[in-house]
Amino acid sequence: MINFIGTYDCKADSKGRVMLPVALKNQMSPLINDGFVVKRSVFQPCLELYPMAEWNILMQKMNKKNRFKKKNNDFIRRFSAGVKVVEIDATGRLLIPKNLVDVAGITKEVVLSSAINIVEIWDKDNYEKVLEETAEDFASLAEEVMGDDDDDIS
């Protein structure tokens, strides 16, 4: 199982290329040959970068959906809209496709934020705004999501 760690400030050039920080590149190095998938987030104005192995697990789950139900087809179409296979080049750069740069509102300042098995790609201003908006409710959200007495966590 993949567990990315860290939040990194980066810069995107005019072509949408982002130089990965060394710490993140090192975490990704065992996965680089398999490639990655980038897609728009379902819930936030950001992109999600999936290692191919994680993407394939998700696709197996999606493939079990009954395609003869309209809502399933609608969901799959919307979920996969704009999905692209991407690579990290030999110098450690990730090229974000132009259409997805626009979708996420990415300008020059970028935040790469680990989200367990994927990496979120944010425009820095959008990232900071979302963190501010969720700061007040984080304690109650943490209790609701992680405070179940039935789960054994440390």
XYZ file of C-alpha atoms in Angstrom:
154
model
C 0.000 0.000 0.000
C 1.210 3.458 -0.901
C 1.338 6.201 1.729
C 2.616 9.546 0.505
C 3.778 12.010 3.154
C 4.095 15.773 2.981
C 2.850 19.028 1.532
C 5.109 20.843 -0.898
C 5.125 24.287 -2.481
C 6.181 24.249 -6.132
C 6.015 26.354 -9.236
C 4.365 25.562 -12.557
C 5.837 26.933 -15.747
C 3.786 28.315 -18.638
C 3.439 24.814 -20.140
C 2.056 23.303 -16.921
C 5.257 21.540 -15.920
C 5.869 21.137 -12.188
C 9.261 20.135 -10.814
C 8.656 17.606 -8.058
C 10.432 18.297 -4.767
C 13.177 15.762 -4.045
C 11.357 14.346 -0.992
C 8.217 13.606 -3.017
C 10.179 12.375 -6.035
C 11.983 9.903 -3.764
C 8.642 8.597 -2.478
C 7.413 8.201 -6.054
C 10.597 6.663 -7.486
C 9.458 3.016 -7.132
C 6.279 3.935 -9.043
C 7.665 6.099 -11.837
C 8.017 3.311 -14.415
C 4.342 2.360 -14.063
C 3.112 5.905 -14.708
C 0.377 7.990 -13.139
C -3.143 9.177 -13.833
C -4.265 12.735 -13.190
C -7.913 13.748 -12.897
C -10.110 16.460 -11.510
C -11.217 16.022 -7.909
C -14.822 15.153 -7.200
C -15.142 17.429 -4.159
C -12.523 20.174 -4.442
C -11.116 22.581 -7.056
C -7.922 20.572 -7.414
C -6.455 17.653 -9.319
C -5.627 14.186 -8.059
C -2.510 12.278 -9.079
C -2.906 8.503 -8.825
C -0.058 6.012 -9.134
C -1.142 3.544 -11.829
C -1.497 0.687 -9.314
C -3.893 2.755 -7.182
C -5.807 3.848 -10.289
C -6.213 0.213 -11.362
C -7.636 -0.717 -7.945
C -10.155 2.117 -8.248
C -11.052 1.077 -11.803
C -11.701 -2.508 -10.659
C -14.176 -1.128 -8.144
C -15.788 1.133 -10.760
C -16.003 -1.711 -13.263
C -18.268 -3.625 -10.878
C -20.942 -0.938 -11.230
C -23.974 -1.968 -13.244
C -23.696 0.002 -16.499
C -27.407 -0.555 -17.166
C -28.229 1.938 -14.408
C -28.253 5.478 -15.749
C -26.875 7.013 -12.549
C -23.866 4.673 -12.696
C -23.171 5.622 -16.321
C -23.581 9.307 -15.518
C -21.214 9.014 -12.575
C -18.562 7.099 -14.526
C -18.706 9.613 -17.389
C -18.326 12.587 -15.077
C -15.701 10.874 -12.918
C -13.524 10.028 -15.903
C -13.944 13.356 -17.728
C -10.527 14.791 -18.486
C -8.575 11.848 -17.077
C -5.048 11.656 -18.503
C -2.121 9.284 -18.187
C 0.973 11.289 -17.237
C 4.631 10.552 -16.646
C 7.341 12.043 -14.530
C 10.303 12.759 -16.788
C 13.959 11.990 -16.059
C 14.484 15.405 -14.468
C 11.544 14.933 -12.084
C 9.007 17.112 -13.885
C 5.315 16.362 -14.092
C 3.481 17.810 -17.097
C -0.092 18.712 -16.162
C -2.305 18.775 -19.271
C -3.512 22.267 -20.200
C -7.220 21.438 -19.855
C -6.647 20.218 -16.294
C -4.483 23.229 -15.422
C -7.499 25.335 -16.373
C -9.987 23.138 -14.468
C -7.992 23.474 -11.235
C -7.261 27.176 -11.743
C -3.544 26.492 -11.459
C -1.378 29.537 -11.970
C 2.299 29.723 -11.096
C 2.229 28.763 -7.403
C 1.283 25.113 -6.825
C 0.831 22.955 -3.735
C 1.346 19.198 -3.910
C -0.411 17.699 -0.912
C -0.283 14.037 0.042
C -3.667 12.422 0.598
C -2.591 8.947 1.705
C -2.342 7.009 -1.588
C -2.697 9.944 -4.005
C -1.278 13.450 -4.318
C -3.575 16.449 -4.651
C -2.399 19.200 -6.989
C -3.671 22.650 -6.001
C -3.316 26.231 -7.036
C -1.722 27.667 -3.881
C -4.393 30.348 -3.327
C -7.212 27.785 -3.648
C -5.428 25.415 -1.257
C -4.999 28.066 1.422
C -8.603 29.214 1.006
C -9.950 25.664 1.470
C -7.754 25.149 4.551
C -9.106 28.378 6.052
C -12.713 27.446 5.287
C -12.397 24.040 6.940
C -10.265 25.120 9.945
C -13.185 25.950 12.241
C -14.984 22.668 11.716
C -11.914 20.434 11.706
C -12.215 19.316 15.339
C -15.814 18.195 14.917
C -14.999 16.630 11.534
C -12.092 14.708 13.111
C -14.354 13.449 15.868
C -17.038 12.381 13.402
C -14.678 10.678 10.960
C -12.082 9.208 13.322
C -13.858 9.063 16.696
C -15.803 5.832 16.181
C -15.331 3.717 19.304
C -15.561 0.537 17.228
C -12.336 1.303 15.373
C -9.054 0.585 17.090
C -6.659 3.411 16.233
C -3.791 4.922 18.126
